[in-house]
């Protein structure tokens, strides 16, 4: 770190947004004292602030986050994430920004066991990211004890070489060797470099050096340790600023010409997503798209065809897919990430950490629910709404028709934090005209009368089932209200409360597990201590097999027939007025 | 597949539970027609059943699952999972079962981009699993187009060699070469083998061979294709049975002597977990434990010390951690998997697929909630309850004291499906005596009187805050009921309903995001259409930084002070009676 700061990093601490700044990522986020000490040495923070480490209100958290510190690129602390995000930043530098900054990532040796590191290694080498240098602190000790490979630097070198990296092995305590290694990394062309640095944890302090059982524990005698290390030093490092600012080329913004669909046409929301994203990419030069080797299914292929320079094929590696997006977002791009809803669970920890970063990424999960049909449960996103709703400050959207999907694809770019849009595989009729507006946090009342006995609340695929059920029920003399709750988070509290006051009973219908989805989401409207409506929930309760989409909806008890039957039961048993 | 079945696989289709059977895992689950055709050739299913492929009610789903087919070891269809689970089965064979079966895993080339494959590669080589053979169908085509490495078998071989595998490259259409490769794998000692087989997708059918854009699509002219392939064959394969059954050594079951804690003692539930698991391991020989290099924090180290032969250190690779457990469970072992609650999100897709398998695994997430204090949000499990509740047939437990934790650790082994137990970092007072029972689906009413104005529903860390608040409120003339809802799923509907009828208002208090946790869980008690109580929810709404545990609970508004203030507000505004 000392050699990097003093001799190689190009960074202006007073202008962290400087486009030509190098980028440093502390992948081993638990080494935050090292990072903060470096900030202190560089003059970015003072000693008083340094001593607030891990205290209430301090910017110097146990693990660094960009929410609080302007020099931090991404939140770390869950291991194996810094390098993947660093790859995303390096991709931005190489393919989009075209500014000569370098990305430096400090990794631990323990975290090399994470598969995400190898997804990142593969991605970086394949994209020839010679602007990326990983430094691995091979101190041979994890939290609990020795790592698998101890100080066997060759074991790591073999792996990185096989994945296409240039490797350098050094004594991490030999500053000249480290300096030469950085120089070699800087002069390596066409491939990323990893510097494998053999180190001793707690080097120079007899009570700690290379000893087990001390991870994360304060030294017993800090004064003695300071003395062993040669006494108190007020270390200052002059960090070189980047070369004269070469600003990013101005990002173009033009008229947004969203696709328009005719009422009654049969269109899948995944198609509308793909077409809307392509249009958004035409209107806005800062939009980028990433897909996990299923762009022909998610339909991000429409974007890829029109804007190949801003499309990133990430292959079947969902952790790296999301991490690359976080890296691109850190450089100011607006990423749209798409894969099957089911496979976004693979990247749950990455989305969680992105949320801690405050990263503004858009995620699109296609093929959601039992409505996909024959492919069976492994491909059905049945837990995605629960996963995304539980993230801090997230936005969760689930359109039921093509015009709605297109509008929401554009609107989500303007939200803060993690935004999730759920799309469907099968075609469904267009319900709304192309000029209809769909504000985030809104809903649409599709059926309403003064005589409504209860309210059906649906979203996405189940909206069409609810409408069919409502028409059948009306024909049978049981008028019901129907709400299209396309904004699952935040929910439209006012409309839900009005429906509750109007009808006294809400039936939620969702193509999702009963926990964490629509049925739970509407609770948000009723948590002010005021009286609650009666609630009934229709959701996926069993384990689906293979069957046609219609058979699946029927088996799960969320088709029009099941909805109408539930409503009738409530009316007949006088549960509703 | 033909060569494997005819010449190398040892399997008795009539006795899939035979302990000496080889195990076959179709990691590329979308190749299910190949698997089912093999079953047909082996005489396990007939042609009539084969033709039910992907139809309603058929055992032959789009992707195979062990819920429906007795010869399937684990559900696949989410790529990159079969090999990790195969490693778990091979571990079982090598370290526990000590039966000479082999594990064969057929992978796709696309899925080698998944980091989980490299976690598995690392784990298998480190454990010298020479009973494991991976076969990679390198057909160079993913769903959307070519893979990164096409037919470059060497690229894959370099990677596997670097990770410590024996590699063999063959023409996958040359049956003699494939046969020799299997023989070489069988005779390889001390390391796992991967057979990299160069193939052409759709080989032998002009309209399909090596062509893009046909993934998952039926042939346009099947009759012509059959003719090109030489006409209809009724292929039969005689699969050799395993050698005379060498049964598993009988699993010992003895008296369970759980740890006992004295009322009022300060004990962390993670300590109780570790001590109870060690005791359970002593009583039951089928209990195994796995940890992600944090056993000193989760406290599974207690088990590791007493039962080192049944403890599996999986290092920092949470996907492989869970996959290994699924593999061990497939062989009849009862695994307990532990890491920080936050890091179980890393394995979300693996837990989801385990749920589809119907796998009986126990997961323990430690360091849950803001109550961990200084380490900050990256280490806080704040979404874990939402994630585990949304899984089909899952059990979710959250003990508040040591005796309760110990009892639940033992009880969860008897549940079906995925079981999750959430533990806390800090010590808390023992509230219950060691003879108290805690049935799954139950709860404990800790404070109750005829005059209660409302009910506090808490679990884990917040139970102690709720009790303090209740005592303060009682002193202020506002008696309230307190429920310890240690079983978050299933919930104790009766007790919640009684409390609702008794007090009319429930305040949930949880150290978790407001979505998907305790506040949503109690809804389960009120979804029968009957009148609802008023509900108020206290949960973590902001992004925590670093602070002491008490400061964190206060900042999140879930400490005793915040609870008492909320209750008073409701009483003062006459929201409650």
mmCIF file of C-alpha atoms in Angstrom, chain B residues 152-302:
data_model
loop_
_atom_site.group_PDB
_atom_site.id
_atom_site.type_symbol
_atom_site.label_atom_id
_atom_site.label_comp_id
_atom_site.label_asym_id
_atom_site.label_seq_id
_atom_site.Cartn_x
_atom_site.Cartn_y
_atom_site.Cartn_z
ATOM 1 C CA UNK B 152 -10.421 -25.050 -27.243
ATOM 2 C CA UNK B 153 -10.224 -28.076 -24.932
ATOM 3 C CA UNK B 154 -6.762 -26.989 -23.801
ATOM 4 C CA UNK B 155 -8.207 -23.808 -22.286
ATOM 5 C CA UNK B 156 -10.350 -25.903 -19.963
ATOM 6 C CA UNK B 157 -7.608 -28.459 -19.363
ATOM 7 C CA UNK B 158 -5.180 -25.752 -18.214
ATOM 8 C CA UNK B 159 -7.711 -24.491 -15.694
ATOM 9 C CA UNK B 160 -8.555 -27.913 -14.252
ATOM 10 C CA UNK B 161 -4.865 -28.888 -14.118
ATOM 11 C CA UNK B 162 -4.055 -25.691 -12.248
ATOM 12 C CA UNK B 163 -6.712 -26.616 -9.719
ATOM 13 C CA UNK B 164 -5.158 -30.073 -9.271
ATOM 14 C CA UNK B 165 -7.260 -32.314 -11.508
ATOM 15 C CA UNK B 166 -6.188 -35.037 -13.864
ATOM 16 C CA UNK B 167 -7.415 -34.076 -17.331
ATOM 17 C CA UNK B 168 -8.156 -36.120 -20.432
ATOM 18 C CA UNK B 169 -9.100 -34.621 -23.797
ATOM 19 C CA UNK B 170 -11.073 -36.779 -26.235
ATOM 20 C CA UNK B 171 -13.292 -36.723 -29.270
ATOM 21 C CA UNK B 172 -16.658 -37.184 -27.615
ATOM 22 C CA UNK B 173 -18.023 -39.011 -30.648
ATOM 23 C CA UNK B 174 -15.242 -41.629 -30.646
ATOM 24 C CA UNK B 175 -16.645 -44.365 -28.406
ATOM 25 C CA UNK B 176 -13.320 -46.188 -28.083
ATOM 26 C CA UNK B 177 -11.569 -43.005 -27.027
ATOM 27 C CA UNK B 178 -14.328 -42.286 -24.530
ATOM 28 C CA UNK B 179 -14.072 -45.837 -23.211
ATOM 29 C CA UNK B 180 -10.313 -45.467 -22.742
ATOM 30 C CA UNK B 181 -10.852 -42.125 -21.002
ATOM 31 C CA UNK B 182 -13.220 -43.719 -18.477
ATOM 32 C CA UNK B 183 -10.661 -46.436 -17.876
ATOM 33 C CA UNK B 184 -7.970 -43.833 -17.288
ATOM 34 C CA UNK B 185 -10.265 -41.980 -14.864
ATOM 35 C CA UNK B 186 -10.896 -45.220 -12.966
ATOM 36 C CA UNK B 187 -7.205 -45.875 -12.600
ATOM 37 C CA UNK B 188 -6.257 -42.351 -11.547
ATOM 38 C CA UNK B 189 -5.292 -42.217 -7.891
ATOM 39 C CA UNK B 190 -5.203 -39.238 -5.541
ATOM 40 C CA UNK B 191 -6.964 -36.672 -7.705
ATOM 41 C CA UNK B 192 -10.296 -36.214 -9.476
ATOM 42 C CA UNK B 193 -10.440 -36.581 -13.238
ATOM 43 C CA UNK B 194 -12.137 -34.437 -15.822
ATOM 44 C CA UNK B 195 -12.806 -35.807 -19.301
ATOM 45 C CA UNK B 196 -13.070 -32.948 -21.772
ATOM 46 C CA UNK B 197 -15.047 -34.294 -24.696
ATOM 47 C CA UNK B 198 -15.115 -32.380 -27.962
ATOM 48 C CA UNK B 199 -18.592 -32.809 -29.407
ATOM 49 C CA UNK B 200 -20.861 -31.342 -32.029
ATOM 50 C CA UNK B 201 -24.313 -30.339 -30.847
ATOM 51 C CA UNK B 202 -26.904 -32.212 -32.911
ATOM 52 C CA UNK B 203 -24.176 -34.444 -34.384
ATOM 53 C CA UNK B 204 -25.333 -36.432 -37.382
ATOM 54 C CA UNK B 205 -28.358 -34.306 -38.213
ATOM 55 C CA UNK B 206 -27.533 -31.899 -41.015
ATOM 56 C CA UNK B 207 -30.204 -29.359 -40.027
ATOM 57 C CA UNK B 208 -28.888 -29.130 -36.473
ATOM 58 C CA UNK B 209 -25.242 -30.149 -36.321
ATOM 59 C CA UNK B 210 -23.023 -27.458 -34.804
ATOM 60 C CA UNK B 211 -25.583 -24.800 -35.649
ATOM 61 C CA UNK B 212 -26.510 -21.767 -33.566
ATOM 62 C CA UNK B 213 -30.012 -20.689 -32.694
ATOM 63 C CA UNK B 214 -31.450 -24.136 -32.061
ATOM 64 C CA UNK B 215 -30.939 -24.461 -28.298
ATOM 65 C CA UNK B 216 -34.006 -25.955 -26.660
ATOM 66 C CA UNK B 217 -35.966 -25.968 -29.899
ATOM 67 C CA UNK B 218 -37.606 -29.090 -31.402
ATOM 68 C CA UNK B 219 -36.266 -30.260 -34.749
ATOM 69 C CA UNK B 220 -38.320 -29.044 -37.688
ATOM 70 C CA UNK B 221 -38.357 -32.451 -39.312
ATOM 71 C CA UNK B 222 -37.885 -35.189 -36.744
ATOM 72 C CA UNK B 223 -38.565 -38.025 -39.180
ATOM 73 C CA UNK B 224 -35.816 -36.844 -41.485
ATOM 74 C CA UNK B 225 -33.438 -36.541 -38.538
ATOM 75 C CA UNK B 226 -34.241 -40.099 -37.427
ATOM 76 C CA UNK B 227 -33.570 -41.330 -40.926
ATOM 77 C CA UNK B 228 -30.230 -39.479 -41.057
ATOM 78 C CA UNK B 229 -29.297 -41.174 -37.799
ATOM 79 C CA UNK B 230 -30.002 -44.603 -39.294
ATOM 80 C CA UNK B 231 -33.666 -45.112 -38.501
ATOM 81 C CA UNK B 232 -35.463 -46.066 -35.314
ATOM 82 C CA UNK B 233 -33.440 -48.226 -32.945
ATOM 83 C CA UNK B 234 -34.741 -49.861 -29.826
ATOM 84 C CA UNK B 235 -31.536 -49.301 -27.911
ATOM 85 C CA UNK B 236 -31.047 -51.527 -24.858
ATOM 86 C CA UNK B 237 -28.187 -51.320 -22.440
ATOM 87 C CA UNK B 238 -27.328 -53.832 -19.774
ATOM 88 C CA UNK B 239 -26.109 -51.740 -16.848
ATOM 89 C CA UNK B 240 -23.867 -53.714 -14.489
ATOM 90 C CA UNK B 241 -25.077 -53.813 -10.895
ATOM 91 C CA UNK B 242 -22.740 -52.792 -8.082
ATOM 92 C CA UNK B 243 -20.724 -55.435 -6.227
ATOM 93 C CA UNK B 244 -22.455 -57.375 -3.455
ATOM 94 C CA UNK B 245 -23.986 -54.844 -1.093
ATOM 95 C CA UNK B 246 -21.546 -53.610 1.469
ATOM 96 C CA UNK B 247 -23.919 -51.853 3.787
ATOM 97 C CA UNK B 248 -23.082 -48.612 5.459
ATOM 98 C CA UNK B 249 -21.785 -49.183 8.950
ATOM 99 C CA UNK B 250 -24.798 -48.918 11.234
ATOM 100 C CA UNK B 251 -25.277 -45.361 12.390
ATOM 101 C CA UNK B 252 -25.102 -45.094 16.145
ATOM 102 C CA UNK B 253 -27.950 -43.443 18.030
ATOM 103 C CA UNK B 254 -27.639 -42.781 21.725
ATOM 104 C CA UNK B 255 -28.953 -40.572 24.485
ATOM 105 C CA UNK B 256 -29.013 -36.884 23.665
ATOM 106 C CA UNK B 257 -27.383 -34.914 26.444
ATOM 107 C CA UNK B 258 -27.974 -31.299 25.435
ATOM 108 C CA UNK B 259 -26.127 -28.504 27.240
ATOM 109 C CA UNK B 260 -28.132 -26.922 30.062
ATOM 110 C CA UNK B 261 -27.938 -23.247 30.939
ATOM 111 C CA UNK B 262 -28.956 -21.601 34.187
ATOM 112 C CA UNK B 263 -31.661 -18.946 34.250
ATOM 113 C CA UNK B 264 -30.118 -15.484 34.097
ATOM 114 C CA UNK B 265 -26.738 -16.606 32.823
ATOM 115 C CA UNK B 266 -25.381 -14.566 29.924
ATOM 116 C CA UNK B 267 -24.907 -16.862 26.926
ATOM 117 C CA UNK B 268 -24.852 -16.156 23.186
ATOM 118 C CA UNK B 269 -27.206 -18.314 21.127
ATOM 119 C CA UNK B 270 -24.306 -19.043 18.770
ATOM 120 C CA UNK B 271 -22.486 -20.668 21.693
ATOM 121 C CA UNK B 272 -25.548 -22.708 22.532
ATOM 122 C CA UNK B 273 -25.763 -23.774 18.887
ATOM 123 C CA UNK B 274 -22.171 -24.976 18.854
ATOM 124 C CA UNK B 275 -22.458 -26.835 22.138
ATOM 125 C CA UNK B 276 -25.802 -28.382 21.230
ATOM 126 C CA UNK B 277 -24.503 -29.482 17.847
ATOM 127 C CA UNK B 278 -21.523 -31.156 19.490
ATOM 128 C CA UNK B 279 -23.903 -32.974 21.860
ATOM 129 C CA UNK B 280 -26.177 -33.959 18.991
ATOM 130 C CA UNK B 281 -23.151 -35.324 17.172
ATOM 131 C CA UNK B 282 -22.329 -37.460 20.181
ATOM 132 C CA UNK B 283 -25.860 -38.849 20.346
ATOM 133 C CA UNK B 284 -26.305 -39.393 16.615
ATOM 134 C CA UNK B 285 -23.708 -40.797 14.287
ATOM 135 C CA UNK B 286 -25.456 -39.445 11.212
ATOM 136 C CA UNK B 287 -24.918 -35.785 12.067
ATOM 137 C CA UNK B 288 -22.252 -33.968 10.036
ATOM 138 C CA UNK B 289 -21.197 -30.314 10.141
ATOM 139 C CA UNK B 290 -19.799 -27.975 7.505
ATOM 140 C CA UNK B 291 -18.512 -24.441 7.939
ATOM 141 C CA UNK B 292 -17.259 -21.660 5.683
ATOM 142 C CA UNK B 293 -13.988 -20.860 7.474
ATOM 143 C CA UNK B 294 -15.694 -19.034 10.339
ATOM 144 C CA UNK B 295 -16.204 -21.903 12.802
ATOM 145 C CA UNK B 296 -14.572 -19.835 15.540
ATOM 146 C CA UNK B 297 -17.359 -17.282 15.065
ATOM 147 C CA UNK B 298 -20.334 -19.530 14.323
ATOM 148 C CA UNK B 299 -19.104 -21.875 17.080
ATOM 149 C CA UNK B 300 -19.346 -24.998 14.968
ATOM 150 C CA UNK B 301 -15.760 -25.377 16.202
ATOM 151 C CA UNK B 302 -17.208 -27.181 19.232
#
